Amino acid sequence: MAKRIDVSGLHVYYGDFLAVEDVSMTIEPRSVTAFIGSSGCGKSTFLRTLNRMHEVTPGAYAQGKVLIDDMDIYGPDIDPVTVRGQVGMVFQKANPFPTMSIYDNVIAGARLNSRRMSRSAADDLVEESLRGANLWEEVKDRLGKPGASLSGGQQQRLCIARATAVKPSVLLMDEPCSALDPISTLAIEDLIHKLKEDYTIVIVTHNMQQAARVSDRTAFFNLAGPGKPGKLIEMGETSQMFTRPEKKETENYITGRFG
Amino acid sequence: MTTTDAPPAGPPPAGKRRIGDAVFAGLARGSGYLILLILAGVAAFLIIQAWPSLSANTVSFLGSREWEANTRENPAFGVAALAFGTVLAAAIALVIATPVAIGVALFIVYYADSRLASPLGYLVDLLAAIPSVVYGLWGIGFLAPQLVPVYEALTRYLGWIPLFAGPASNSARTMLTAGIVLAVMILPIITAMSRDVFKQVPQGHREAALAMGATRWEMIRLAVLPFGKSGVVGGAMLGLGRALGETMAVAMILSPALVISFALLKSGNQTIAAHIALQYPEATGYGVSALIAAGLVLFAITLAVNMSARYVVARGSKESR
């Protein structure tokens, strides 16, 4: 299920403004890759190009190549809707649909693709997805309650369940814990460890301990200078990045924050 | 007011009273109470003026259809047919206008190029600025003649549906024509309210839908419509309120008859507002008082519709928080 992502020579623009310059990287399947870097360095923008979500922003476009296994997601006859079915996303702010129950939230994406899902198949999928998101035991008695009635951390796990119910091969997470308390954060990190058995996971985080804890590989992004586009500075094994980074910039960033 | 007094000894008071604040608060409070006073005054006027004819009425006011009020003794009048016509015309307008308004609002917010969207929104608002007498002229002079053959075809092929029972009016000055014109008149308010609420759908909800592979329409169905429902309903209710009270256009278009009929293509039916406008100049005896009694019914219907609109909107906005 998990797939490899191959990015080569990717530039991202907002209108005339070049936001991210010339990124090439390989993201391994069944692993967690963390993107770190200061605010505004383009890591979230770059993350969103991996499932073409950046196109939601008017004027945003990308040049270059992104292969997910063999599928060129910027290929001429590739529909972004198809790409997003393959590459799911979890956002900084938990965003369950407020008018829907927990059950309907989980099933919402899966219903789009197969309208005529039998009741039992839907029940199974909801249970499987919620178990996968370590949420089943907490909500199994109140699946009909609104998704917004859960705590922030539970809502975020609900969003993860909703994303995995579509059966993607890649899961993108854009600062999924930055609005959560430490205990909820821990629950999500445990979940990420479990999810990487089945998915390719890419996570943007501002929390470097988190990157160190959850990721196998880490990519450091930085601005080339004020008003200049963001660039990929260095990417490597997380253990090596946090102990012996090759570039001075990476070391400054990491030690500055840990200092 | 004691703002000029010497400050008392001890700790200073929590807030100093300023003369400007006091004046402004008084003005604001006064304006608020004035509205209540006006509303109560209108209600009192209607009840007092309607009372003589209601107490002299020889038939059931709410149940009867006849209108023999222009006499000095034993008037016999009822609002049944008028109230029916009022609600029917407004309901037709609502059924036609709401889907169109939702479509226009969705187009403006989520489909149209921004260069097209703002002029289009402006044009829709402009529809609200056209006087109702102009709508009446348009309805009777342009729309009705165009609709005559359409109505004939409808009665011929769909006449088995009671709504389209024949024979069609040969002037097309019927309930359906009035309903269509009313629909155009209430389109702007429903569109404006829908557009505002569709714009406020949090980006997080829309991205959540798109990120799991929703098409644009599916995104609208999952994230936009549930969020916007209360705003659309509120807009529709305000539109309904306007359609219920609309006088001039309806008075010009309908060829009136005091009947209770669902046959939209036959001439007949009348609304309260148009009836009052047409009858008032010739009212004698108990006539004026009887018309005011009909106005009281219209006032009550409109008030009920507006209050339920407020209720729906308030409940909806609480839910989506």
Short mmCIF file of C-alpha atoms in Angstrom, two decimals, chain B residues 147-275:
data_model
loop_
_atom_site.label_atom_id
_atom_site.label_comp_id
_atom_site.label_asym_id
_atom_site.label_seq_id
_atom_site.Cartn_x
_atom_site.Cartn_y
_atom_site.Cartn_z
CA LEU B 147 -46.34 32.62 -20.84
CA VAL B 148 -49.74 32.18 -22.53
CA PRO B 149 -48.58 29.44 -24.94
CA VAL B 150 -46.48 27.82 -22.21
CA TYR B 151 -49.50 27.59 -19.95
CA GLU B 152 -51.64 26.18 -22.74
CA ALA B 153 -49.08 23.46 -23.36
CA LEU B 154 -48.83 22.72 -19.64
CA THR B 155 -52.58 22.29 -19.26
CA ARG B 156 -52.71 20.13 -22.38
CA TYR B 157 -49.93 17.74 -21.43
CA LEU B 158 -49.73 17.99 -17.63
CA GLY B 159 -53.35 18.94 -16.94
CA TRP B 160 -53.84 15.74 -14.94
CA ILE B 161 -51.70 17.29 -12.21
CA PRO B 162 -54.12 19.44 -10.14
CA LEU B 163 -51.64 22.33 -10.10
CA PHE B 164 -51.79 22.55 -13.89
CA ALA B 165 -55.52 21.89 -14.33
CA GLY B 166 -57.06 23.72 -17.28
CA PRO B 167 -58.42 25.64 -18.94
CA ALA B 168 -55.46 28.01 -18.92
CA SER B 169 -56.20 31.68 -18.51
CA ASN B 170 -55.94 33.35 -21.90
CA SER B 171 -54.23 36.37 -20.39
CA ALA B 172 -51.84 34.37 -18.17
CA ARG B 173 -52.61 36.78 -15.33
CA THR B 174 -52.57 33.92 -12.88
CA MET B 175 -51.08 32.74 -9.63
CA LEU B 176 -48.07 31.15 -11.33
CA THR B 177 -47.19 34.37 -13.18
CA ALA B 178 -47.46 36.34 -9.95
CA GLY B 179 -45.33 33.70 -8.24
CA ILE B 180 -42.63 33.93 -10.92
CA VAL B 181 -42.47 37.72 -10.65
CA LEU B 182 -42.32 37.48 -6.88
CA ALA B 183 -39.53 34.94 -7.23
CA VAL B 184 -37.46 37.44 -9.20
CA MET B 185 -38.16 40.06 -6.56
CA ILE B 186 -37.00 37.93 -3.62
CA LEU B 187 -34.03 36.44 -5.46
CA PRO B 188 -31.59 39.18 -4.35
CA ILE B 189 -32.16 38.81 -0.61
CA ILE B 190 -31.87 35.03 -0.67
CA THR B 191 -28.80 35.21 -2.88
CA ALA B 192 -27.13 37.84 -0.72
CA MET B 193 -27.66 35.92 2.49
CA SER B 194 -26.56 32.63 0.93
CA ARG B 195 -23.50 34.24 -0.60
CA ASP B 196 -22.42 35.73 2.72
CA VAL B 197 -22.74 32.46 4.57
CA PHE B 198 -21.05 30.44 1.81
CA LYS B 199 -18.11 32.83 1.97
CA GLN B 200 -17.73 32.19 5.68
CA VAL B 201 -17.25 28.43 5.38
CA PRO B 202 -13.92 27.86 7.15
CA GLN B 203 -11.08 27.01 4.82
CA GLY B 204 -10.30 24.04 7.06
CA HIS B 205 -13.62 22.40 6.25
CA ARG B 206 -13.23 22.92 2.53
CA GLU B 207 -9.66 21.64 2.52
CA ALA B 208 -10.70 18.65 4.61
CA ALA B 209 -13.13 17.65 1.90
CA LEU B 210 -10.74 18.31 -0.98
CA ALA B 211 -7.87 16.49 0.75
CA MET B 212 -9.77 13.23 0.77
CA GLY B 213 -10.39 13.36 -2.93
CA ALA B 214 -13.64 15.30 -3.17
CA THR B 215 -14.48 17.03 -6.42
CA ARG B 216 -15.56 20.63 -6.21
CA TRP B 217 -19.24 19.68 -6.13
CA GLU B 218 -18.58 17.03 -3.48
CA MET B 219 -16.66 19.61 -1.46
CA ILE B 220 -19.70 21.90 -1.66
CA ARG B 221 -22.00 19.08 -0.62
CA LEU B 222 -19.80 17.97 2.30
CA ALA B 223 -18.52 21.26 3.65
CA VAL B 224 -20.35 24.25 2.19
CA LEU B 225 -24.04 23.33 2.15
CA PRO B 226 -24.25 21.88 5.68
CA PHE B 227 -22.44 24.91 7.04
CA GLY B 228 -24.55 27.35 5.03
CA LYS B 229 -27.92 25.73 5.61
CA SER B 230 -29.09 28.07 8.35
CA GLY B 231 -28.10 31.15 6.36
CA VAL B 232 -29.96 29.92 3.30
CA VAL B 233 -33.05 29.13 5.35
CA GLY B 234 -32.86 32.52 7.02
CA GLY B 235 -32.55 34.23 3.63
CA ALA B 236 -35.45 32.23 2.27
CA MET B 237 -37.61 33.23 5.24
CA LEU B 238 -36.80 36.91 4.79
CA GLY B 239 -37.63 36.50 1.11
CA LEU B 240 -40.87 34.82 2.07
CA GLY B 241 -41.65 37.76 4.32
CA ARG B 242 -41.19 40.12 1.40
CA ALA B 243 -43.25 37.95 -0.95
CA LEU B 244 -46.11 37.78 1.54
CA GLY B 245 -46.36 41.55 1.81
CA GLU B 246 -45.70 42.44 -1.82
CA THR B 247 -48.61 44.49 -3.08
CA MET B 248 -48.14 46.43 -6.26
CA ALA B 249 -46.75 43.78 -8.56
CA VAL B 250 -49.35 41.24 -7.51
CA ALA B 251 -52.21 43.73 -7.72
CA MET B 252 -51.21 44.54 -11.30
CA ILE B 253 -50.71 40.97 -12.45
CA LEU B 254 -53.49 38.90 -10.92
CA SER B 255 -57.00 39.06 -12.24
CA PRO B 256 -58.63 38.57 -8.90
CA ALA B 257 -61.32 36.23 -7.71
CA LEU B 258 -61.99 35.10 -4.17
CA VAL B 259 -61.52 31.39 -4.63
CA ILE B 260 -59.42 28.75 -2.93
CA SER B 261 -57.86 26.80 -5.75
CA PHE B 262 -54.55 25.12 -6.41
CA ALA B 263 -55.01 25.52 -10.16
CA LEU B 264 -52.10 27.86 -10.81
CA LEU B 265 -52.85 28.39 -14.48
CA LYS B 266 -56.48 29.48 -14.17
CA SER B 267 -57.34 33.02 -13.37
CA GLY B 268 -58.49 33.50 -9.83
CA ASN B 269 -57.07 33.77 -6.32
CA GLN B 270 -56.03 37.00 -4.68
CA THR B 271 -53.58 38.04 -1.98
CA ILE B 272 -54.31 40.10 1.10
CA ALA B 273 -51.99 42.95 0.22
CA ALA B 274 -53.25 43.31 -3.35
CA HIS B 275 -56.85 43.03 -2.18
#
